[in-house]
């Protein structure tokens, strides 16, 4: 990658351990990466991801979701924090709050999420157990633009693995997490470089020259 003229100012929103955040920070440490991580924001004071971000030299902030008497005030404070830092893109990485249509529409097509399943299958929680219970042979992860409906929205990229006969929820989760760490930085790079356009539920490439026009597909090893 050559050094981009503009690196998109990006915030990562977290609630927990932040392994996807770490993968994104590592990618963005390269000056040629088209997004720079301006801030990591947690909705939970003391979220382990905050310490990891600070150790990597990235600015952190906490906007506690509690104590505001409702979602609206929390989201206004979050929005103010993002705008005060001139953030252009918002990346959800294990952010365990449902965002209201007000916030989602303010950040339309600039707000992305990763979900540990091949959407539109298995929206919501416990995706690995449900994929096993349904006998899926393929499972994986999806990066998508956020829309008001949970785990819906135009799909940017997906990564798949083969389900093994001896898989448990835990082994499946671990392999899908590996896919997530490879997938999310590549999906954010596509969004940040302005190479995508959204047509309804479809995300299409505006130029075909950059690396990898196809979704990431990681075969089972
Ligand atoms: C990931 O599995 C992600 O897909 C889901 O929440 C988990 C967050 O893990 N939305 P981490 O905090 O990035 O390690």
XYZ file of C-alpha atoms and ligand atoms in Angstrom:
235
model
C 0.000 0.000 0.000
C 1.238 3.498 -0.756
C 0.771 6.198 1.889
C -2.808 7.487 1.531
C -3.376 11.232 1.129
C -5.954 11.185 3.904
C -6.327 8.671 6.704
C -9.902 8.518 7.942
C -10.245 9.485 11.585
C -11.790 6.407 13.186
C -13.166 5.578 16.629
C -13.432 2.043 17.975
C -16.256 1.395 20.461
C -15.702 -1.448 22.904
C -17.215 -3.045 25.993
C -14.874 -5.917 26.817
C -11.577 -7.616 26.070
C -10.965 -5.920 22.723
C -9.237 -8.578 20.635
C -10.779 -7.175 17.440
C -9.724 -3.710 18.567
C -6.146 -4.993 18.919
C -6.223 -6.399 15.388
C -7.444 -3.024 14.097
C -4.808 -1.092 16.067
C -2.086 -3.335 14.665
C -3.291 -2.770 11.105
C -3.597 0.977 11.634
C -0.054 1.189 13.012
C 1.049 1.005 9.366
C 1.144 4.566 7.942
C -0.115 3.154 4.645
C -3.353 1.954 6.257
C -6.220 4.253 5.172
C -7.726 4.662 8.665
C -6.108 6.055 11.773
C -7.530 5.178 15.160
C -8.232 8.512 16.829
C -9.801 7.127 19.980
C -11.076 3.974 21.666
C -14.275 4.570 23.633
C -15.792 2.181 26.168
C -19.258 2.285 27.654
C -17.980 0.433 30.719
C -15.408 1.996 33.055
C -12.434 -0.348 33.380
C -13.152 -2.371 30.228
C -9.935 -4.387 29.604
C -9.750 -3.029 26.047
C -9.071 0.484 27.381
C -5.839 -0.545 29.033
C -4.688 -2.327 25.878
C -5.440 0.745 23.762
C -3.610 3.043 26.154
C -0.611 0.691 26.141
C -0.591 0.982 22.350
C -0.458 4.777 22.686
C -4.031 5.392 21.507
C -6.324 7.952 23.155
C -9.114 6.449 25.233
C -12.378 7.693 26.681
C -15.235 6.259 28.684
C -18.858 7.222 28.158
C -20.684 5.265 30.829
C -24.081 4.093 29.631
C -25.411 4.129 33.183
C -26.782 7.053 35.133
C -28.328 9.115 32.350
C -31.912 7.979 32.761
C -32.119 6.422 29.319
C -30.384 5.617 26.070
C -30.931 8.978 24.440
C -28.661 10.983 26.780
C -25.959 8.295 26.668
C -25.970 8.392 22.890
C -25.895 12.192 22.820
C -22.790 12.139 25.018
C -21.220 9.473 22.816
C -22.016 11.508 19.718
C -20.523 14.638 21.326
C -17.354 12.723 22.208
C -17.007 11.500 18.619
C -17.634 14.908 17.080
C -15.294 16.688 19.500
C -12.540 14.461 18.106
C -13.554 14.997 14.461
C -14.230 11.299 14.051
C -15.361 10.252 10.569
C -15.871 6.491 10.957
C -17.112 4.463 13.929
C -16.213 0.808 14.362
C -18.071 -1.406 16.850
C -15.787 -4.100 18.240
C -17.536 -6.092 20.938
C -19.653 -3.059 21.877
C -22.501 -4.577 23.853
C -25.098 -1.810 23.648
C -27.923 -1.646 21.153
C -27.822 1.754 19.471
C -31.068 3.581 18.751
C -32.177 4.651 15.267
C -31.280 8.239 16.226
C -27.586 7.385 16.599
C -27.481 4.861 13.770
C -29.005 7.321 11.311
C -26.611 10.106 12.358
C -23.723 7.800 11.434
C -25.349 6.151 8.430
C -22.806 4.336 6.232
C -20.025 5.486 8.592
C -20.790 2.955 11.358
C -19.685 -0.666 11.004
C -19.968 -3.789 13.128
C -18.577 -7.314 13.197
C -20.878 -10.216 13.963
C -19.651 -13.769 14.688
C -21.839 -15.556 12.120
C -22.544 -15.568 8.415
C -25.403 -13.082 8.338
C -28.291 -13.065 7.760
C -28.129 -16.398 9.630
C -27.791 -16.321 13.407
C -28.438 -12.728 14.347
C -28.151 -12.094 18.080
C -26.260 -14.077 20.711
C -24.882 -17.628 21.048
C -24.117 -17.832 17.343
C -21.599 -20.677 17.587
C -23.858 -22.973 19.614
C -26.730 -22.249 17.244
C -24.636 -22.943 14.129
C -23.583 -26.289 15.644
C -27.151 -27.157 16.663
C -28.361 -26.445 13.127
C -25.682 -28.703 11.656
C -24.029 -25.976 9.584
C -21.009 -27.058 7.571
C -19.856 -23.477 7.089
C -19.721 -20.797 9.771
C -17.901 -17.518 10.045
C -18.032 -13.790 10.589
C -19.584 -10.777 8.876
C -18.631 -7.098 8.778
C -21.589 -4.885 7.908
C -22.829 -1.321 7.939
C -25.108 -0.816 10.920
C -28.808 -0.213 10.434
C -31.466 0.307 13.134
C -32.449 -3.373 13.086
C -29.927 -5.431 15.079
C -27.309 -7.389 13.089
C -28.821 -6.230 9.834
C -27.362 -3.897 7.272
C -25.396 -4.055 4.037
C -22.659 -6.683 4.175
C -19.120 -5.420 3.541
C -17.180 -8.669 3.911
C -17.543 -12.202 5.218
C -15.075 -14.880 6.217
C -15.951 -18.555 6.470
C -14.523 -21.681 8.040
C -15.518 -25.309 7.747
C -17.264 -26.798 10.778
C -15.490 -29.959 11.938
C -17.217 -33.054 13.269
C -15.450 -32.686 16.623
C -16.101 -28.962 16.998
C -17.499 -27.628 20.244
C -18.889 -24.171 20.804
C -15.475 -23.188 22.178
C -13.337 -24.532 19.338
C -15.661 -23.018 16.780
C -15.621 -19.662 18.566
C -11.822 -19.664 18.627
C -11.506 -20.307 14.885
C -14.165 -17.747 14.020
C -12.352 -15.204 16.196
C -9.237 -15.798 14.101
C -11.302 -15.048 11.011
C -12.612 -11.873 12.632
C -9.091 -10.618 13.296
C -8.156 -11.078 9.640
C -11.449 -9.808 8.255
C -12.104 -6.624 10.223
C -8.917 -4.732 9.285
C -9.475 -5.519 5.617
C -13.108 -4.452 5.734
C -12.260 -1.180 7.498
C -9.542 -0.501 4.919
C -12.105 -0.836 2.134
C -14.521 1.540 3.856
C -11.837 4.076 4.794
C -10.321 4.174 1.333
C -13.682 5.135 -0.158
C -13.651 2.175 -2.516
C -17.180 1.076 -1.721
C -20.660 2.242 -2.552
C -23.878 1.082 -0.941
C -26.854 0.221 -3.139
C -29.718 -0.909 -0.956
C -28.428 -3.988 0.843
C -25.488 -4.455 -1.523
C -21.997 -3.094 -0.979
C -20.122 -2.806 -4.250
C -16.610 -1.829 -5.248
C -16.291 1.509 -6.998
C -12.870 0.596 -8.370
C -11.579 -2.825 -9.197
C -7.872 -2.175 -8.984
C -7.035 -2.514 -5.295
C -6.219 -5.848 -3.719
C -8.870 -8.499 -3.193
C -12.173 -7.590 -4.816
C -13.673 -10.786 -3.410
C -14.893 -11.322 0.158
C -12.348 -12.973 2.391
C -12.837 -16.719 2.424
C -10.713 -18.635 4.890
C -10.981 -22.367 4.250
C -10.976 -24.728 7.179
C -7.458 -25.806 7.998
C -16.526 -10.740 18.798
O -16.796 -12.093 18.637
C -17.431 -9.923 17.932
O -17.757 -10.552 16.731
C -18.658 -9.761 18.781
O -18.178 -9.605 20.088
C -16.914 -10.246 20.205
C -15.957 -9.232 20.723
O -14.715 -9.784 21.033
N -19.445 -8.652 18.305
P -13.466 -8.845 21.280
O -13.827 -7.877 22.416
O -13.169 -8.102 20.018
O -12.356 -9.755 21.684
